[in-house]
PDB file of C-alpha atoms in Angstrom:
ATOM      1  CA  UNK A 126     128.396 162.236 124.555  1.00 53.00           C
ATOM      2  CA  UNK A 127     130.020 160.053 127.292  1.00 51.00           C
ATOM      3  CA  UNK A 128     127.085 157.784 127.859  1.00 52.00           C
ATOM      4  CA  UNK A 129     126.535 157.504 123.990  1.00 47.00           C
ATOM      5  CA  UNK A 130     130.562 156.445 123.658  1.00 47.00           C
ATOM      6  CA  UNK A 131     129.944 153.944 126.280  1.00 53.00           C
ATOM      7  CA  UNK A 132     126.984 152.520 124.495  1.00 47.00           C
ATOM      8  CA  UNK A 133     128.524 152.051 121.557  1.00 44.00           C
ATOM      9  CA  UNK A 134     131.415 150.430 122.837  1.00 47.00           C
ATOM     10  CA  UNK A 135     129.503 147.925 124.775  1.00 47.00           C
ATOM     11  CA  UNK A 136     127.699 147.341 121.253  1.00 42.00           C
ATOM     12  CA  UNK A 137     130.864 146.668 119.641  1.00 44.00           C
ATOM     13  CA  UNK A 138     131.913 144.162 122.096  1.00 46.00           C
ATOM     14  CA  UNK A 139     128.788 142.389 122.271  1.00 44.00           C
ATOM     15  CA  UNK A 140     128.912 142.205 118.694  1.00 43.00           C
ATOM     16  CA  UNK A 141     132.450 141.120 118.905  1.00 44.00           C
ATOM     17  CA  UNK A 142     131.700 138.391 121.302  1.00 46.00           C
ATOM     18  CA  UNK A 143     128.719 137.010 119.006  1.00 41.00           C
ATOM     19  CA  UNK A 144     131.144 136.836 116.221  1.00 44.00           C
ATOM     20  CA  UNK A 145     133.540 135.185 117.973  1.00 48.00           C
ATOM     21  CA  UNK A 146     130.710 132.472 119.168  1.00 42.00           C
ATOM     22  CA  UNK A 147     128.996 131.993 115.818  1.00 42.00           C
ATOM     23  CA  UNK A 148     132.763 131.444 114.690  1.00 42.00           C
ATOM     24  CA  UNK A 149     133.429 128.566 117.347  1.00 39.00           C
ATOM     25  CA  UNK A 150     129.964 127.400 116.836  1.00 41.00           C
ATOM     26  CA  UNK A 151     131.037 126.656 113.038  1.00 41.00           C
ATOM     27  CA  UNK A 152     134.177 125.422 113.656  1.00 41.00           C
ATOM     28  CA  UNK A 153     132.172 122.487 116.447  1.00 45.00           C
ATOM     29  CA  UNK A 154     129.307 121.784 113.627  1.00 63.00           C
ATOM     30  CA  UNK A 155     131.470 120.999 110.506  1.00 85.00           C
ATOM     31  CA  UNK A 156     129.807 118.242 108.433  1.00 89.00           C
ATOM     32  CA  UNK A 157     131.808 114.790 109.104  1.00 96.00           C
ATOM     33  CA  UNK A 158     134.137 113.807 106.480  1.00 97.00           C
ATOM     34  CA  UNK A 159     134.418 110.352 107.480  1.00 97.00           C
ATOM     35  CA  UNK A 160     132.292 107.222 107.607  1.00 98.00           C
ATOM     36  CA  UNK A 161     132.596 104.470 109.949  1.00 98.00           C
ATOM     37  CA  UNK A 162     133.531 100.507 108.881  1.00 97.00           C
ATOM     38  CA  UNK A 163     130.801  98.477 110.782  1.00 97.00           C
ATOM     39  CA  UNK A 164     127.488  99.789 113.109  1.00 97.00           C
ATOM     40  CA  UNK A 165     129.976 100.324 116.162  1.00 96.00           C
ATOM     41  CA  UNK A 166     131.991 102.710 114.437  1.00 97.00           C
ATOM     42  CA  UNK A 167     129.280 104.705 112.512  1.00 98.00           C
ATOM     43  CA  UNK A 168     129.826 108.071 112.659  1.00 97.00           C
ATOM     44  CA  UNK A 169     127.089 110.532 114.069  1.00 97.00           C
ATOM     45  CA  UNK A 170     125.544 112.923 111.265  1.00 97.00           C
ATOM     46  CA  UNK A 171     122.504 115.300 111.993  1.00 96.00           C
ATOM     47  CA  UNK A 172     119.488 115.704 110.085  1.00 96.00           C
ATOM     48  CA  UNK A 173     119.846 118.300 107.310  1.00 96.00           C
ATOM     49  CA  UNK A 174     123.440 118.107 107.359  1.00 96.00           C
ATOM     50  CA  UNK A 175     125.832 116.537 104.233  1.00 97.00           C
ATOM     51  CA  UNK A 176     128.536 114.073 105.152  1.00 98.00           C
ATOM     52  CA  UNK A 177     131.220 113.095 102.999  1.00 98.00           C
ATOM     53  CA  UNK A 178     133.521 110.133 103.058  1.00 98.00           C
ATOM     54  CA  UNK A 179     136.871 109.356 100.845  1.00 98.00           C
ATOM     55  CA  UNK A 180     136.848 105.288 100.597  1.00 98.00           C
ATOM     56  CA  UNK A 181     137.270 102.476  97.894  1.00 98.00           C
ATOM     57  CA  UNK A 182     134.814 100.348  95.740  1.00 98.00           C
ATOM     58  CA  UNK A 183     133.915  97.980  98.001  1.00 97.00           C
ATOM     59  CA  UNK A 184     133.735  99.327 101.388  1.00 98.00           C
ATOM     60  CA  UNK A 185     131.264  99.393 103.591  1.00 98.00           C
ATOM     61  CA  UNK A 186     130.114 102.593 104.788  1.00 98.00           C
ATOM     62  CA  UNK A 187     128.162 103.463 107.824  1.00 98.00           C
ATOM     63  CA  UNK A 188     126.440 106.558 109.547  1.00 98.00           C
ATOM     64  CA  UNK A 189     123.936 107.341 112.070  1.00 97.00           C
ATOM     65  CA  UNK A 190     121.737 109.817 112.729  1.00 97.00           C
ATOM     66  CA  UNK A 191     118.582 110.700 115.039  1.00 96.00           C
ATOM     67  CA  UNK A 192     114.618 110.840 114.355  1.00 95.00           C
ATOM     68  CA  UNK A 193     111.904 111.099 117.016  1.00 93.00           C
ATOM     69  CA  UNK A 194     107.992 110.192 117.089  1.00 93.00           C
ATOM     70  CA  UNK A 195     106.202 111.290 114.007  1.00 93.00           C
ATOM     71  CA  UNK A 196     109.036 112.135 111.752  1.00 95.00           C
ATOM     72  CA  UNK A 197     109.433 110.776 108.304  1.00 96.00           C
ATOM     73  CA  UNK A 198     112.950 110.884 107.106  1.00 97.00           C
ATOM     74  CA  UNK A 199     114.228 110.741 103.815  1.00 98.00           C
ATOM     75  CA  UNK A 200     117.765 109.072 103.514  1.00 98.00           C
ATOM     76  CA  UNK A 201     119.940 110.546  99.902  1.00 98.00           C
ATOM     77  CA  UNK A 202     123.078 109.650  98.713  1.00 98.00           C
ATOM     78  CA  UNK A 203     126.072 110.024  96.108  1.00 98.00           C
ATOM     79  CA  UNK A 204     128.342 108.451  94.932  1.00 98.00           C
ATOM     80  CA  UNK A 205     130.951 110.115  92.637  1.00 98.00           C
ATOM     81  CA  UNK A 206     132.696 107.270  90.598  1.00 98.00           C
ATOM     82  CA  UNK A 207     136.486 106.419  89.507  1.00 95.00           C
ATOM     83  CA  UNK A 208     137.098 107.624  85.836  1.00 95.00           C
ATOM     84  CA  UNK A 209     135.868 105.399  83.267  1.00 95.00           C
ATOM     85  CA  UNK A 210     138.654 104.697  81.724  1.00 95.00           C
ATOM     86  CA  UNK A 211     140.217 103.138  85.172  1.00 96.00           C
ATOM     87  CA  UNK A 212     136.661 100.819  85.652  1.00 96.00           C
ATOM     88  CA  UNK A 213     135.898  97.521  83.815  1.00 96.00           C
ATOM     89  CA  UNK A 214     132.216  97.161  83.600  1.00 96.00           C
ATOM     90  CA  UNK A 215     128.556  98.054  85.061  1.00 97.00           C
ATOM     91  CA  UNK A 216     128.344  98.499  89.103  1.00 98.00           C
ATOM     92  CA  UNK A 217     125.183  98.303  91.433  1.00 98.00           C
ATOM     93  CA  UNK A 218     125.115 100.312  94.883  1.00 98.00           C
ATOM     94  CA  UNK A 219     123.037  99.733  97.551  1.00 98.00           C
ATOM     95  CA  UNK A 220     121.420 101.768  99.855  1.00 98.00           C
ATOM     96  CA  UNK A 221     119.925 100.729 103.533  1.00 98.00           C
ATOM     97  CA  UNK A 222     118.765 101.988 106.405  1.00 98.00           C
ATOM     98  CA  UNK A 223     118.656 100.009 109.677  1.00 97.00           C
ATOM     99  CA  UNK A 224     116.814 101.007 113.517  1.00 95.00           C
ATOM    100  CA  UNK A 225     118.744 101.302 116.513  1.00 92.00           C
ATOM    101  CA  UNK A 226     118.128  97.427 117.221  1.00 91.00           C
ATOM    102  CA  UNK A 227     119.781  97.132 113.565  1.00 94.00           C
ATOM    103  CA  UNK A 228     116.492  95.874 111.820  1.00 94.00           C
ATOM    104  CA  UNK A 229     116.215  96.547 108.557  1.00 96.00           C
ATOM    105  CA  UNK A 230     113.496  99.306 107.787  1.00 96.00           C
ATOM    106  CA  UNK A 231     111.621  99.487 104.832  1.00 95.00           C
ATOM    107  CA  UNK A 232     111.774 102.227 102.374  1.00 97.00           C
ATOM    108  CA  UNK A 233     108.321 103.575 100.787  1.00 96.00           C
ATOM    109  CA  UNK A 234     109.530 105.219  98.124  1.00 97.00           C
ATOM    110  CA  UNK A 235     112.861 106.233  96.616  1.00 97.00           C
ATOM    111  CA  UNK A 236     115.958 103.908  94.855  1.00 96.00           C
ATOM    112  CA  UNK A 237     117.787 101.936  96.904  1.00 97.00           C
ATOM    113  CA  UNK A 238     119.563 100.452  94.675  1.00 98.00           C
ATOM    114  CA  UNK A 239     121.128 101.688  91.469  1.00 98.00           C
ATOM    115  CA  UNK A 240     123.395 100.274  88.443  1.00 97.00           C
ATOM    116  CA  UNK A 241     125.621 102.553  87.403  1.00 97.00           C
ATOM    117  CA  UNK A 242     127.041 102.140  83.578  1.00 96.00           C
ATOM    118  CA  UNK A 243     130.998 101.942  82.846  1.00 93.00           C
ATOM    119  CA  UNK A 244     130.503 105.506  81.837  1.00 95.00           C
ATOM    120  CA  UNK A 245     128.189 107.299  84.314  1.00 97.00           C
ATOM    121  CA  UNK A 246     130.322 109.568  86.876  1.00 97.00           C
ATOM    122  CA  UNK A 247     127.885 109.790  89.649  1.00 98.00           C
ATOM    123  CA  UNK A 248     125.040 107.158  90.956  1.00 98.00           C
ATOM    124  CA  UNK A 249     122.301 108.795  93.457  1.00 98.00           C
ATOM    125  CA  UNK A 250     120.466 106.376  95.674  1.00 98.00           C
ATOM    126  CA  UNK A 251     117.734 107.504  98.191  1.00 98.00           C
ATOM    127  CA  UNK A 252     115.129 105.788 101.348  1.00 98.00           C
ATOM    128  CA  UNK A 253     112.012 107.455 102.671  1.00 98.00           C
ATOM    129  CA  UNK A 254     111.353 105.592 105.704  1.00 97.00           C
ATOM    130  CA  UNK A 255     108.187 104.958 107.099  1.00 96.00           C
ATOM    131  CA  UNK A 256     106.720 107.246 109.807  1.00 95.00           C
ATOM    132  CA  UNK A 257     108.589 106.924 113.331  1.00 94.00           C
ATOM    133  CA  UNK A 258     105.712 105.963 115.754  1.00 91.00           C
ATOM    134  CA  UNK A 259     106.530 107.235 119.885  1.00 88.00           C
ATOM    135  CA  UNK A 260     105.429 103.068 120.427  1.00 84.00           C
ATOM    136  CA  UNK A 261     104.999  99.861 119.367  1.00 79.00           C
ATOM    137  CA  UNK A 262     104.633  96.023 120.351  1.00 77.00           C
ATOM    138  CA  UNK A 263     107.581  94.268 121.029  1.00 71.00           C
ATOM    139  CA  UNK A 264     107.187  91.727 118.326  1.00 74.00           C
ATOM    140  CA  UNK A 265     106.601  94.644 115.248  1.00 80.00           C
ATOM    141  CA  UNK A 266     109.184  95.737 113.508  1.00 84.00           C
ATOM    142  CA  UNK A 267     107.905  99.237 113.384  1.00 88.00           C
ATOM    143  CA  UNK A 268     110.126 102.347 113.519  1.00 92.00           C
ATOM    144  CA  UNK A 269     111.010 104.108 116.731  1.00 92.00           C
ATOM    145  CA  UNK A 270     112.533 107.101 118.026  1.00 93.00           C
ATOM    146  CA  UNK A 271     116.111 106.954 118.188  1.00 93.00           C
ATOM    147  CA  UNK A 272     119.292 106.024 116.337  1.00 95.00           C
ATOM    148  CA  UNK A 273     119.246 104.582 112.624  1.00 97.00           C
ATOM    149  CA  UNK A 274     122.168 103.603 110.603  1.00 98.00           C
ATOM    150  CA  UNK A 275     122.946 103.675 107.105  1.00 98.00           C
ATOM    151  CA  UNK A 276     124.913 101.238 104.776  1.00 98.00           C
ATOM    152  CA  UNK A 277     126.189 102.086 101.928  1.00 98.00           C
ATOM    153  CA  UNK A 278     128.224  99.865  99.671  1.00 98.00           C
ATOM    154  CA  UNK A 279     128.560  98.409  96.257  1.00 98.00           C
ATOM    155  CA  UNK A 280     127.100  94.988  96.205  1.00 97.00           C
ATOM    156  CA  UNK A 281     127.647  94.269  92.487  1.00 97.00           C
ATOM    157  CA  UNK A 282     130.955  95.126  90.590  1.00 97.00           C
ATOM    158  CA  UNK A 283     133.897  93.790  88.484  1.00 97.00           C
ATOM    159  CA  UNK A 284     136.735  92.276  90.237  1.00 97.00           C
ATOM    160  CA  UNK A 285     139.054  94.575  88.999  1.00 97.00           C
ATOM    161  CA  UNK A 286     137.708  97.611  90.052  1.00 97.00           C
ATOM    162  CA  UNK A 287     137.523  96.863  93.833  1.00 98.00           C
ATOM    163  CA  UNK A 288     139.539  99.445  95.342  1.00 97.00           C
ATOM    164  CA  UNK A 289     139.096 101.877  93.213  1.00 98.00           C
ATOM    165  CA  UNK A 290     138.919 105.339  94.691  1.00 98.00           C
ATOM    166  CA  UNK A 291     135.316 106.720  95.383  1.00 98.00           C
ATOM    167  CA  UNK A 292     133.679 109.740  97.259  1.00 98.00           C
ATOM    168  CA  UNK A 293     130.544 109.249  98.831  1.00 98.00           C
ATOM    169  CA  UNK A 294     127.927 111.815 100.195  1.00 98.00           C
ATOM    170  CA  UNK A 295     125.360 111.468 102.199  1.00 98.00           C
ATOM    171  CA  UNK A 296     122.387 113.463 103.646  1.00 98.00           C
ATOM    172  CA  UNK A 297     119.228 113.195 106.083  1.00 97.00           C
ATOM    173  CA  UNK A 298     115.835 115.240 105.740  1.00 97.00           C
ATOM    174  CA  UNK A 299     112.799 114.473 107.652  1.00 95.00           C
ATOM    175  CA  UNK A 300     109.394 116.294 107.535  1.00 93.00           C
ATOM    176  CA  UNK A 301     107.029 116.339 110.439  1.00 90.00           C
ATOM    177  CA  UNK A 302     104.050 113.909 110.274  1.00 79.00           C
ATOM    178  CA  UNK A 303     102.703 114.168 113.443  1.00 63.00           C
ATOM    179  CA  UNK A 304     103.535 114.006 117.124  1.00 52.00           C
ATOM    180  CA  UNK A 305     102.955 111.658 119.845  1.00 47.00           C
ATOM    181  CA  UNK A 306      99.391 112.666 120.656  1.00 45.00           C
ATOM    182  CA  UNK A 307      98.260 111.327 117.443  1.00 52.00           C
ATOM    183  CA  UNK A 308      99.556 107.684 118.705  1.00 54.00           C
ATOM    184  CA  UNK A 309      98.312 107.780 122.413  1.00 54.00           C
ATOM    185  CA  UNK A 310     101.512 106.690 123.856  1.00 59.00           C
ATOM    186  CA  UNK A 311     105.357 107.305 124.041  1.00 65.00           C
ATOM    187  CA  UNK A 312     108.488 105.189 124.353  1.00 64.00           C
ATOM    188  CA  UNK A 313     110.289 105.338 127.480  1.00 59.00           C
ATOM    189  CA  UNK A 314     113.905 105.968 126.164  1.00 67.00           C
ATOM    190  CA  UNK A 315     115.019 106.197 122.721  1.00 71.00           C
ATOM    191  CA  UNK A 316     116.693 103.337 120.939  1.00 69.00           C
ATOM    192  CA  UNK A 317     120.481 103.198 121.009  1.00 70.00           C
ATOM    193  CA  UNK A 318     120.985 106.642 120.419  1.00 62.00           C
ATOM    194  CA  UNK A 319     123.895 107.823 122.783  1.00 73.00           C
ATOM    195  CA  UNK A 320     125.951 109.047 119.735  1.00 70.00           C
ATOM    196  CA  UNK A 321     123.459 111.228 118.276  1.00 79.00           C
ATOM    197  CA  UNK A 322     121.822 114.150 119.381  1.00 78.00           C
ATOM    198  CA  UNK A 323     118.489 114.370 119.980  1.00 84.00           C
ATOM    199  CA  UNK A 324     116.154 115.703 117.036  1.00 83.00           C
ATOM    200  CA  UNK A 325     114.495 119.346 117.400  1.00 78.00           C
ATOM    201  CA  UNK A 326     111.017 118.532 118.011  1.00 72.00           C
ATOM    202  CA  UNK A 327     112.548 115.625 120.740  1.00 75.00           C
ATOM    203  CA  UNK A 328     112.610 111.679 120.747  1.00 79.00           C
ATOM    204  CA  UNK A 329     108.938 111.713 121.347  1.00 72.00           C
ATOM    205  CA  UNK A 330     107.619 114.313 119.261  1.00 64.00           C
ATOM    206  CA  UNK A 331     105.824 117.792 119.602  1.00 53.00           C
ATOM    207  CA  UNK A 332     102.652 118.281 121.032  1.00 44.00           C
ATOM    208  CA  UNK A 333     100.650 119.407 117.472  1.00 45.00           C
ATOM    209  CA  UNK A 334      99.484 116.394 115.108  1.00 46.00           C
ATOM    210  CA  UNK A 335      97.398 115.988 111.826  1.00 46.00           C
ATOM    211  CA  UNK A 336      94.431 115.382 113.803  1.00 43.00           C
ATOM    212  CA  UNK A 337      94.558 118.359 115.819  1.00 40.00           C
ATOM    213  CA  UNK A 338      95.025 120.293 112.664  1.00 47.00           C
ATOM    214  CA  UNK A 339      91.794 118.808 111.575  1.00 44.00           C
ATOM    215  CA  UNK A 340      89.998 119.634 114.819  1.00 47.00           C
ATOM    216  CA  UNK A 341      91.044 122.879 115.020  1.00 48.00           C
ATOM    217  CA  UNK A 342      90.049 123.570 111.669  1.00 51.00           C
ATOM    218  CA  UNK A 343      86.812 121.794 112.411  1.00 56.00           C
ATOM    219  CA  UNK A 344      85.987 124.193 115.362  1.00 56.00           C
ATOM    220  CA  UNK A 345      86.982 127.231 113.276  1.00 54.00           C
ATOM    221  CA  UNK A 346      84.187 126.218 110.656  1.00 60.00           C
ATOM    222  CA  UNK A 347      81.391 125.951 112.987  1.00 57.00           C
ATOM    223  CA  UNK A 348      82.044 128.985 114.724  1.00 61.00           C
ATOM    224  CA  UNK A 349      82.010 130.903 111.530  1.00 63.00           C
ATOM    225  CA  UNK A 350      78.659 129.059 110.879  1.00 60.00           C
ATOM    226  CA  UNK A 351      77.016 129.563 113.725  1.00 61.00           C
ATOM    227  CA  UNK A 352      78.253 133.457 113.834  1.00 59.00           C
ATOM    228  CA  UNK A 353      76.938 133.597 110.100  1.00 58.00           C
ATOM    229  CA  UNK A 354      73.628 132.005 111.103  1.00 59.00           C
ATOM    230  CA  UNK A 355      72.605 134.282 114.287  1.00 56.00           C
ATOM    231  CA  UNK A 356      73.762 137.085 112.246  1.00 62.00           C
ATOM    232  CA  UNK A 357      70.695 136.539 109.203  1.00 60.00           C
ATOM    233  CA  UNK A 358      68.644 135.382 111.499  1.00 65.00           C
ATOM    234  CA  UNK A 359      69.142 138.794 113.614  1.00 61.00           C
ATOM    235  CA  UNK A 360      68.978 141.181 111.398  1.00 55.00           C
ATOM    236  CA  UNK A 361      67.162 140.068 108.755  1.00 52.00           C
ATOM    237  CA  UNK A 362      66.865 142.006 105.500  1.00 51.00           C
ATOM    238  CA  UNK A 363      64.142 144.804 104.903  1.00 47.00           C
ATOM    239  CA  UNK A 364      62.471 145.408 102.036  1.00 46.00           C
TER     240      UNK A 364
END
């Protein structure tokens, strides 16, 4: 009976410790509620983390996030606009993404700019980047592992609407499009990534890639075909 009581007590203490650790981790991992005003003050966010910021119409809002080799990142932003009665016309918002060297990156899909009418309550923007390469030539503008900067701002708005309060939300998602092995190389170090955490798959991606999938799948099919052929020739049907 004493052994059972001691065991239950130990389990209770362990559970309490785990709950305390989880609470501390939750407190430490709270999503950012502000944005930087320039590249140097960009607020670091994680992948799949929603960050928010209260700002004024006309402000430049900056965040930064990590992306590793083989990842295809999608940045989504939503701006909650001021009351329609306070606005004096339509406004155009723009979402830009830069790499660690502050080179603007192209969007393969998504609406990088969006125009909100005077009656709209929100405006949504998105940008899906090219797949991050594990390495590149020095002269190329290829996306490489490291930090990426998000810049969100209004680019066309009536002057009387400048300074009106807005609330911005950003989130970055990434899908794995193939690891470093698919390219046959790796970058020595991430580009200016000191302020952001390393992504789950690492800066240079995992060993798995689409090529490995096709290779393994083809090998399995060949093996099955060989076994099936051997079975048919080894045990012919009897009449």
